[in-house]
Coordinates of C-alpha atoms and ligand atoms in Angstrom, one line a residue:
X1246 CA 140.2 111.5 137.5
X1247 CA 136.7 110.3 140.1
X1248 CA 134.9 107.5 138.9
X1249 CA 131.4 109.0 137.9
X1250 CA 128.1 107.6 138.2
X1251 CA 126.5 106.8 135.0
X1252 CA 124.6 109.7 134.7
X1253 CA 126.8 112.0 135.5
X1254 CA 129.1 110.9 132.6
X1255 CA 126.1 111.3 130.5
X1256 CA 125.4 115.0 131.7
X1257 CA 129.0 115.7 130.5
X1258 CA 128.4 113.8 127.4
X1259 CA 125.5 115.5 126.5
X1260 CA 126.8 119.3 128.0
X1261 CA 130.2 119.0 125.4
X1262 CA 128.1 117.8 122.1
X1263 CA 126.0 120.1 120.3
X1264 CA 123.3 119.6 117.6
X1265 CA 124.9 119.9 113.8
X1266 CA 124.0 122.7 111.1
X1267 CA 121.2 121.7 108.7
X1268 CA 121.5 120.4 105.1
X1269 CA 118.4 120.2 102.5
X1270 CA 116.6 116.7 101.4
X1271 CA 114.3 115.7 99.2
X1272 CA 110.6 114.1 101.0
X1273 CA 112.1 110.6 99.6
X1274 CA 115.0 110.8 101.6
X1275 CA 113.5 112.1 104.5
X1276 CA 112.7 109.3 106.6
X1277 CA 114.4 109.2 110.0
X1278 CA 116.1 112.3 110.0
X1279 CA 114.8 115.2 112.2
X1280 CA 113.5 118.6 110.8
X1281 CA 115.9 121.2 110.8
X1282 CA 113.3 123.8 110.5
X1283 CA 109.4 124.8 111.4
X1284 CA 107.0 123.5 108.4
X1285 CA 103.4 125.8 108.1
X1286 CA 100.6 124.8 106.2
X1287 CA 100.2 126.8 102.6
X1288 CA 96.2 126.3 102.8
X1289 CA 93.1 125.6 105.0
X1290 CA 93.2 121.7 104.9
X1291 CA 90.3 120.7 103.8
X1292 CA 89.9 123.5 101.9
X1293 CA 86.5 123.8 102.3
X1294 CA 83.8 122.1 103.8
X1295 CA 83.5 118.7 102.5
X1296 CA 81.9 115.0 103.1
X1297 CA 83.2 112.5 104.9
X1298 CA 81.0 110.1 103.2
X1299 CA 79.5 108.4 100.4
X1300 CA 75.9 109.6 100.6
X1301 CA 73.6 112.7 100.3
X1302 CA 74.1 116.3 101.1
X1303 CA 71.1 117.5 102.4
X1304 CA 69.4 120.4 104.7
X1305 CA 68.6 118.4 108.4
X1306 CA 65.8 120.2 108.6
X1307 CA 64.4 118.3 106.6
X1308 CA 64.5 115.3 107.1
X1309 CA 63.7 115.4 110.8
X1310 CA 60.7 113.5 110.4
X1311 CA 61.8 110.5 108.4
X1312 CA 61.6 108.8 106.3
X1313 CA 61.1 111.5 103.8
X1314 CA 61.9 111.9 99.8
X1315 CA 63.8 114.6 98.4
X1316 CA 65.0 115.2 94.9
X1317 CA 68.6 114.6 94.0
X1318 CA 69.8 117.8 92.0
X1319 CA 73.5 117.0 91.6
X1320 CA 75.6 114.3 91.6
X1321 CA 79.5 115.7 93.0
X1322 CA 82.7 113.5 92.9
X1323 CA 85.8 114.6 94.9
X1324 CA 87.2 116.9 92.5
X1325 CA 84.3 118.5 91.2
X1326 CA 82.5 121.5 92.6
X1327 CA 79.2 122.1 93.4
X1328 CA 77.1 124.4 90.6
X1329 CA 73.5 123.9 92.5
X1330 CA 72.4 125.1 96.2
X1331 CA 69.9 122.9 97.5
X1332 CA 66.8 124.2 98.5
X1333 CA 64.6 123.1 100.6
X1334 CA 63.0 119.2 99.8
X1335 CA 66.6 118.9 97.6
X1336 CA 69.7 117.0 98.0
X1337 CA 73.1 116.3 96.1
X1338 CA 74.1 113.0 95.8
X1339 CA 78.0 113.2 97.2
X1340 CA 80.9 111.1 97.5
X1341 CA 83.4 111.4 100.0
X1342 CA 86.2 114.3 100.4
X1343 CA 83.6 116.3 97.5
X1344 CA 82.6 119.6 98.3
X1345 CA 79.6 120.1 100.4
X1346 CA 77.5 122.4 98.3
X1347 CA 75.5 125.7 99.1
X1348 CA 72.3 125.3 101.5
X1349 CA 73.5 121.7 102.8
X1350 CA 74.2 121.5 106.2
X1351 CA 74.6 117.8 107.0
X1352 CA 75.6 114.6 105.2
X1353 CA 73.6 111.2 105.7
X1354 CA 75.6 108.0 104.6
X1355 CA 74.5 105.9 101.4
X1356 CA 73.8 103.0 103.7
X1357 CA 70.6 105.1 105.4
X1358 CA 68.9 106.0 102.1
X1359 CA 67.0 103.9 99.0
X1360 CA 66.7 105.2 95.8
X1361 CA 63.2 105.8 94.8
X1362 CA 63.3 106.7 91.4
X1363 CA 65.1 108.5 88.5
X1364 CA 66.2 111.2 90.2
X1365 CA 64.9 110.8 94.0
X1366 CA 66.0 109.2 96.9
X1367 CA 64.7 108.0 100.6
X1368 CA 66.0 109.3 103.4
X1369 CA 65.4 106.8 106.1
X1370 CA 66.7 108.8 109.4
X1371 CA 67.2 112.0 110.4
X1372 CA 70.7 113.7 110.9
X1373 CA 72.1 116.2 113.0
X1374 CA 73.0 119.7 111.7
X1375 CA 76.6 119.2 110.9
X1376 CA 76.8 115.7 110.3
X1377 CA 79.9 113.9 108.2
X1378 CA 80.7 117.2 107.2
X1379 CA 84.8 117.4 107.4
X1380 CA 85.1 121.0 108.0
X1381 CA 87.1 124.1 106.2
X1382 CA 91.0 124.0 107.6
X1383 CA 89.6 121.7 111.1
X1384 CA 93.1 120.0 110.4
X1385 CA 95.3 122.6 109.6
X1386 CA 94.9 126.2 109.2
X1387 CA 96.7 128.2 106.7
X1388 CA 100.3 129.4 107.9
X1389 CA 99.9 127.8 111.0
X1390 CA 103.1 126.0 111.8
X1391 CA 102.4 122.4 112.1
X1392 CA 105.6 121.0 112.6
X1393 CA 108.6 122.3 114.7
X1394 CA 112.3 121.9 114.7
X1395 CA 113.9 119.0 116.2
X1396 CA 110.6 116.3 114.9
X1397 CA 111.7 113.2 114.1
X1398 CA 110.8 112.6 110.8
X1399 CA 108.5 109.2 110.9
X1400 CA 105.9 108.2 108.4
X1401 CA 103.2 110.1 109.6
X1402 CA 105.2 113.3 109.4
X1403 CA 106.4 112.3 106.2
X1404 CA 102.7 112.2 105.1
X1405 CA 102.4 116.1 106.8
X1406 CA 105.1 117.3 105.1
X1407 CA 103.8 115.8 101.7
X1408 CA 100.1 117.6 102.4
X1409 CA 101.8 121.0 102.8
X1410 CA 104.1 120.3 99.7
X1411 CA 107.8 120.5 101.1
X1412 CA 109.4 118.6 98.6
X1413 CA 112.5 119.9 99.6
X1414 CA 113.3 119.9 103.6
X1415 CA 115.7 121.7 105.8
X1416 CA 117.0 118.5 107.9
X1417 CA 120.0 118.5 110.7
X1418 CA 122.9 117.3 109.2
X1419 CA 124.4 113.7 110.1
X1420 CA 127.5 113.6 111.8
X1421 CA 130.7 111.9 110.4
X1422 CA 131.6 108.7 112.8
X1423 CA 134.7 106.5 112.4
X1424 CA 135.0 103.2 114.2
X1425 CA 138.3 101.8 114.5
X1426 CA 139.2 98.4 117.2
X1427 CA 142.5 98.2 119.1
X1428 CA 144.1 95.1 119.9
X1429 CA 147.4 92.5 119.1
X1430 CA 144.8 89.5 119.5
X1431 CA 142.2 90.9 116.8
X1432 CA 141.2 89.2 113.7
X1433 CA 139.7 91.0 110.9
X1434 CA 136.2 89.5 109.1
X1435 CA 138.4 88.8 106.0
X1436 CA 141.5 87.8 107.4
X1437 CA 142.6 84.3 107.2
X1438 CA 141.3 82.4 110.2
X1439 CA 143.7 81.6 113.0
X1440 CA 142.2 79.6 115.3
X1441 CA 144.6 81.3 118.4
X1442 CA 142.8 85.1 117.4
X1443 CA 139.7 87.0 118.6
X1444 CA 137.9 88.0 115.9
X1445 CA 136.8 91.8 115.4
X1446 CA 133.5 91.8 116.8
X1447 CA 133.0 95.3 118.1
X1448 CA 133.6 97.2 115.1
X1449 CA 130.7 95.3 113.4
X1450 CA 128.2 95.7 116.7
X1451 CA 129.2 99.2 116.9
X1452 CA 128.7 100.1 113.1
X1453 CA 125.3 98.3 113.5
X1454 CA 124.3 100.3 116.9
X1455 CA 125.2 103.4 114.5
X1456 CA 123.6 102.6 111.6
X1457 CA 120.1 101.9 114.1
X1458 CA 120.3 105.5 114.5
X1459 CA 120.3 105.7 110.8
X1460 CA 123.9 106.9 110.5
X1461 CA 125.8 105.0 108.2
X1462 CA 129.3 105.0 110.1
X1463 CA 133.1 104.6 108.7
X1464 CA 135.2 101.4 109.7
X1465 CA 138.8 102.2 110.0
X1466 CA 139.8 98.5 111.1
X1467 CA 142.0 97.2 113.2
X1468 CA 144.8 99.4 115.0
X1469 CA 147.5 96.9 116.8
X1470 CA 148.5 97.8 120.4
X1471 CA 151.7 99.6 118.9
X1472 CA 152.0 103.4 120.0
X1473 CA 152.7 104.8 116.0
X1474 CA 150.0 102.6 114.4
X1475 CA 147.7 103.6 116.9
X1476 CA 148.4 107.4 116.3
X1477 CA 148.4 106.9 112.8
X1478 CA 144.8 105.4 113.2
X1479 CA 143.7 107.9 115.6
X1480 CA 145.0 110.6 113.8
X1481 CA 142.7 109.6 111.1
X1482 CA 139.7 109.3 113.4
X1483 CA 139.8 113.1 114.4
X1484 CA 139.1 113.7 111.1
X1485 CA 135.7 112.7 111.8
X1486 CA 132.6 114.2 114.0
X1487 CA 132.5 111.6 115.9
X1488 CA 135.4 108.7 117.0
X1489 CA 134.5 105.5 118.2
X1490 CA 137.6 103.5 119.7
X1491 CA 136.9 100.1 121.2
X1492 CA 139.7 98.2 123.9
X1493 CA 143.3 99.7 125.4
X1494 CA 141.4 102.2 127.5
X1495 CA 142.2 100.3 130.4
X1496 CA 145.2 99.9 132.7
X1497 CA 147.1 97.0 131.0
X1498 CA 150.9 97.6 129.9
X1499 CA 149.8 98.0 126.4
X1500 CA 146.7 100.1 126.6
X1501 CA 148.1 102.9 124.4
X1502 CA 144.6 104.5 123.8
X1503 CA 144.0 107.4 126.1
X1504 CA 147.8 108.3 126.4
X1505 CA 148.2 108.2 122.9
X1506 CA 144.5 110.4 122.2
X1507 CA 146.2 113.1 124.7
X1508 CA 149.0 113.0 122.8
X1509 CA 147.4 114.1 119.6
X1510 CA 145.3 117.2 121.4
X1511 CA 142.2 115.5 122.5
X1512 CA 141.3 116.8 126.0
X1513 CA 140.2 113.7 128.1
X1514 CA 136.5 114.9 130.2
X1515 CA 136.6 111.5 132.0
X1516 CA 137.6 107.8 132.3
X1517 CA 136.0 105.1 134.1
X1518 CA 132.3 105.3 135.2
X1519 CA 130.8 103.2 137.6
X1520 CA 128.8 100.6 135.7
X1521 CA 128.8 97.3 134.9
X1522 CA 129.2 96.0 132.3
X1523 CA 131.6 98.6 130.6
X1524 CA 133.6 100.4 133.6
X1525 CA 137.2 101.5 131.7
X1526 CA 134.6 103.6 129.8
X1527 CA 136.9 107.4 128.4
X1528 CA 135.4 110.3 126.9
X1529 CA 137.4 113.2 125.6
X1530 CA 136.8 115.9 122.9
X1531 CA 139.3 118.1 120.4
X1532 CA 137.6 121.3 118.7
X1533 CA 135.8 119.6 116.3
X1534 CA 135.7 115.4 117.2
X1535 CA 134.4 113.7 120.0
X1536 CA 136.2 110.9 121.2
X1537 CA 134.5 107.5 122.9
X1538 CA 137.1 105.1 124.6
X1539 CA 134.9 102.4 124.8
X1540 CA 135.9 99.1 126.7
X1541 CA 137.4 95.9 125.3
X1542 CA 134.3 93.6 126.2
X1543 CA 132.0 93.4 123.1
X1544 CA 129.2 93.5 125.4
X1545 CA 130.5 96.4 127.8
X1546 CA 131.5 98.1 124.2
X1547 CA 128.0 97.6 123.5
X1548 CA 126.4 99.2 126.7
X1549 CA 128.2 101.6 126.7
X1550 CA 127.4 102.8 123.3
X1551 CA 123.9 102.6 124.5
X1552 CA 124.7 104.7 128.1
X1553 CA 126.7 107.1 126.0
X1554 CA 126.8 107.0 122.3
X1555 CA 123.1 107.6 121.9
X1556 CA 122.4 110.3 123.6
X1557 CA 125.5 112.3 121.8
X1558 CA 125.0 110.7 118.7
X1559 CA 120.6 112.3 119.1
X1560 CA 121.4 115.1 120.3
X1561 CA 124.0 115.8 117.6
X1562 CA 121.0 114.9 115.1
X1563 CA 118.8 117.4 116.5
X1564 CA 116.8 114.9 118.0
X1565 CA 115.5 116.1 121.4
X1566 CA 114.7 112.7 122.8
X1567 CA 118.4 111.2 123.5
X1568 CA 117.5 108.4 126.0
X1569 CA 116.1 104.8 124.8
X1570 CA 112.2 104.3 126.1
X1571 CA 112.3 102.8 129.6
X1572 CA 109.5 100.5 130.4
X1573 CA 108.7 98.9 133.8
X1574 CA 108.9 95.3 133.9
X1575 CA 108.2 92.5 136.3
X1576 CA 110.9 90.6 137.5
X1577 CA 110.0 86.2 137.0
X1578 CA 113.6 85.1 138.7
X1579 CA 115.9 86.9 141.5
X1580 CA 118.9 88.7 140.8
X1581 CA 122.0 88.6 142.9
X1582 CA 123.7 92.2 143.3
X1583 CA 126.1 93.5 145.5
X1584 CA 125.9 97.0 146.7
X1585 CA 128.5 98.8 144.1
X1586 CA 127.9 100.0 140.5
X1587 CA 124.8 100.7 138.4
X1588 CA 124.2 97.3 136.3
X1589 CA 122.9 96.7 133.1
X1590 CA 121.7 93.2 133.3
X1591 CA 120.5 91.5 129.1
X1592 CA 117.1 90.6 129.4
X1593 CA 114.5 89.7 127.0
X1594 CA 110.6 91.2 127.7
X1595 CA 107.5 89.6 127.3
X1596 CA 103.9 90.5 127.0
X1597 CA 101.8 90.0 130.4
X1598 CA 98.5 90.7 131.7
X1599 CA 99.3 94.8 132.3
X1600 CA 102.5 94.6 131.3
X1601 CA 106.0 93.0 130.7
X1602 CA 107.7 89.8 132.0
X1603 CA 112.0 90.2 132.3
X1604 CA 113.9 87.7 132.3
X1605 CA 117.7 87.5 132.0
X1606 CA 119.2 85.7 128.8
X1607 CA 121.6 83.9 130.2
X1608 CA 125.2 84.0 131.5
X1609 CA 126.1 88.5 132.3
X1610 CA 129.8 88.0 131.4
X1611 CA 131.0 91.0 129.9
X1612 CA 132.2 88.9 126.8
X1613 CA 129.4 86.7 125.8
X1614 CA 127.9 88.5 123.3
X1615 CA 125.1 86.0 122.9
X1616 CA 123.5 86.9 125.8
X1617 CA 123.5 90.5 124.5
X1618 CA 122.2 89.2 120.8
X1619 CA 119.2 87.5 122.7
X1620 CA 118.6 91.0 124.4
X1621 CA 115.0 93.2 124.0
X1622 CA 116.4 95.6 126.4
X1623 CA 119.2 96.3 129.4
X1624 CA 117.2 96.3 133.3
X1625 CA 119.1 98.4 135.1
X1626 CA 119.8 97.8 138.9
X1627 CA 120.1 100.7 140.8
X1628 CA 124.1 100.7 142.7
X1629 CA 122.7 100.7 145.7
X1630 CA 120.5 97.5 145.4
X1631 CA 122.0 94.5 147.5
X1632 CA 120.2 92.0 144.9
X1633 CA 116.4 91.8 143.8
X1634 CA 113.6 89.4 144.1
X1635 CA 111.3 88.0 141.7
X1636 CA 108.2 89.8 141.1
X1637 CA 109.6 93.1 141.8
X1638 CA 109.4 95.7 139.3
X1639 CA 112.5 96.9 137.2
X1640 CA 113.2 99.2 134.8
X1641 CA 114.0 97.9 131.0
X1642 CA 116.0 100.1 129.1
X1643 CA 114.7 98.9 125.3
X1644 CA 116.8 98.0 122.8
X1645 CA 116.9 98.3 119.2
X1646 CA 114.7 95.6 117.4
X1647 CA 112.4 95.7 120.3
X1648 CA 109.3 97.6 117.9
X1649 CA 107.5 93.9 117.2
X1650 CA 105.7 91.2 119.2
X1651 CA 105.2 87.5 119.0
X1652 CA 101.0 88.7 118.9
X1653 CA 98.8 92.0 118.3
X1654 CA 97.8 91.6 122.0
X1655 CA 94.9 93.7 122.0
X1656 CA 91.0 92.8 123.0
X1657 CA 88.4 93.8 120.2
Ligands
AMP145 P1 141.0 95.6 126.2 O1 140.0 96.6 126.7 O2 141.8 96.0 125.0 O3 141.9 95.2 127.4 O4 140.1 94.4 125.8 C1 139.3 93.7 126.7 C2 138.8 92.4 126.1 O5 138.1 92.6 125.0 C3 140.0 91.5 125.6 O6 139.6 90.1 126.0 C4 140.0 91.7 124.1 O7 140.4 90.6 123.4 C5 138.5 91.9 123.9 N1 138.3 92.7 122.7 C6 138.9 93.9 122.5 N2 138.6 94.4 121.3 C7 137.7 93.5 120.7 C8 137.0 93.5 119.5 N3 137.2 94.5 118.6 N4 136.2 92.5 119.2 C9 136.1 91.5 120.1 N5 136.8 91.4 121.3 C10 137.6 92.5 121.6
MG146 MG1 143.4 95.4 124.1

């Protein structure tokens, strides 16, 4: 099999995996999943014309040469409706999201009026026709649909879908992923310690890289580099959606992985991609699970679960963004690169005048992972590049975790 570029693999990636059927949920359980279904609105929202303030509904003609009085006929609360229509010289005192009542046409705020007496009130300016009124359905119209399939449920559509009352939602269903580690060397988190072993590391970065996509994954532990334990642990992968294998997907003596997936049915689409980290990278497929052979190297596991994973793993949500946010970034320190694969290189972003500030984390080695556990986000250098200078702009692939800054940043 060619070695592919990077986003080639990802084409095929994303060609072979489809989007999952949809299950229901309750609005509690909602967030982070992605509509599996188009949501309309059941009423006009407002309802009807209504105040957007505390003050006095009033006719703007008026009041266009005041200060003027008028008499306060009606006091209405959000809630309540209006029983009065104010006639000329008349007003309604009115609190905000209340009803505007008959013959008002405007609204002037609390804070531009004095109370005169029992029962009148000072109108200190005059208002435009229309004023703080919030009008009938001028944020969503009755049976319009207001939210499409594939949204990605975040709080604010949470809130939607609570204004138009689904209390029950169509969402695309999770899929199933298994994560299971391959090597003689590895030593499981509750195994005694032996100071001569490498613990498991991947299967806990890769469970957390899943569960960041708000899948809550399946560890099937440690398979040893032994063809029938391997099988035996693979077989119970392809039960799953979705199989995450980490190490033996290379070329050593004893990596069993990919001969021993064949073996069991699973049609490899291609091994080895032109990146670095994460190069021995396999992807294959049976009828119904989709098989990553992901490299050895916690960190190259870890990019390319990024490269690869996500978009599958999205798209299999129903999400129809599958790539991580890209930002540009300046470069503060050059960066040695010889003309060959695309490179991920772990950097860490800061907040500059009109942008970001990258700066690697430290030594690139495809096994110190805490370089990669310093990381805001992977800068990717083209193949091509023969090495880059400081104060060029890059590209910052963001990570998870990257939402929140030392400071809000902004000028008031
Ligand atoms: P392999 O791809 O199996 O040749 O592994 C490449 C390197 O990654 C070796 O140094 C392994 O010890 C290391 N490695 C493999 N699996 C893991 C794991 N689950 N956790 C930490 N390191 C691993
Ligand atoms: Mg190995």
């Amino acid at each position: 099999m060619e070695h592919l570029k990077v986003s080639e693999a990802q084409q095929i990636i994303i060609d072979a995996v489809a989007t999952m059927g949809v299950e229901s949920v309750v609005l509690a359980q909602s967030l982070g999943r992605v509509l599996g279904e188009d949501i309309c609105a059941n009423r006009d929202q407002p309802p009807y014309d209504v105040s957007a303030m505390d003050g006095y509904a009033l006719r703007s003609a008026d009041v266009v040469n005041a200060p003027v009085t008028l008499e306060v006929i009606e006091d209405i609360k959000a809630g309540d409706m209006p029983s009065k229509t104010v006639q000329a010289g008349q007003c309604a005192r009115i609190m905000t999201g209340a009803p505007l009542p008959q013959g008002a046409d405007a609204v002037l705020r609390v804070e531009d009026t004095q109370v005169v007496s029992d029962g009148r009130v000072q109108i200190n300016c005059s208002v435009k026709l229309g004023n703080d009124i919030r009008y009938r359905g001028e944020s969503m119209r009755d049976g319009e649909v207001v939210l499409t399939a594939g949204t990605e449920i975040v709080p604010g559509v949470v809130g939607m879908l609570a204004m138009v009352k689904a209390a029950n939602i169509k969402v695309y269903r999770q899929p199933r992923v298994a994560i299971l580690s391959t090597g003689d060397e590895l030593e499981g988190l509750h195994d005694a310690f032996d100071a001569n072993k490498i613990p498991d590391a991947n299967s806990y970065a890769l469970m957390a890289q899943v569960q960041a996509l708000g899948i809550q994954p399946v560890l099937l532990g440690i398979a040893r580099d032994d063809p029938d334990e391997l099988r035996r642990h693979l077989q119970t992968g392809l039960q799953y959606d979705v199989l995450l294998v980490s190490g033996g997907t290379s070329v050593g003596v004893h990596d069993y992985v990919r001969p021993t997936l064949e073996a069991l049915g699973v049609q490899m689409k291609f091994w080895r991609v032109e990146m670095k980290p994460g190069h021995p990278m396999a992807f294959g497929s049976t009828d119904k699970t989709f098989v990553f052979g992901l490299p050895g190297n916690p960190v190259s596991s870890m990019v390319c679960f990024e490269q690869f994973v996500v978009p599958a793993l999205r798209r299999m949500m129903g999400c129809s963004r599958l790539h991580r946010r890209t930002v540009v970034a300046r470069l503060t320190h050059d960066v040695k690169h010889k003309k060959s694969r695309t490179e991920f290189v772990r950097v860490t972003l800061s907040s500059e005048e009109g942008g970001y500030a990258a700066t690697s984390t430290g030594s690139q080695g495809s096994a110190i992972l805490p370089s990669m556990a310093k990381a805001d986000g992977l800068m990717v250098v083209p193949s091509a590049s023969q090495g880059l200078a400081a104060g060029e702009h890059v590209l910052v692939q963001l990570l998870d975790g990257t939402a929140f800054q030392d400071s809000a940043d902004f000028k008031e």
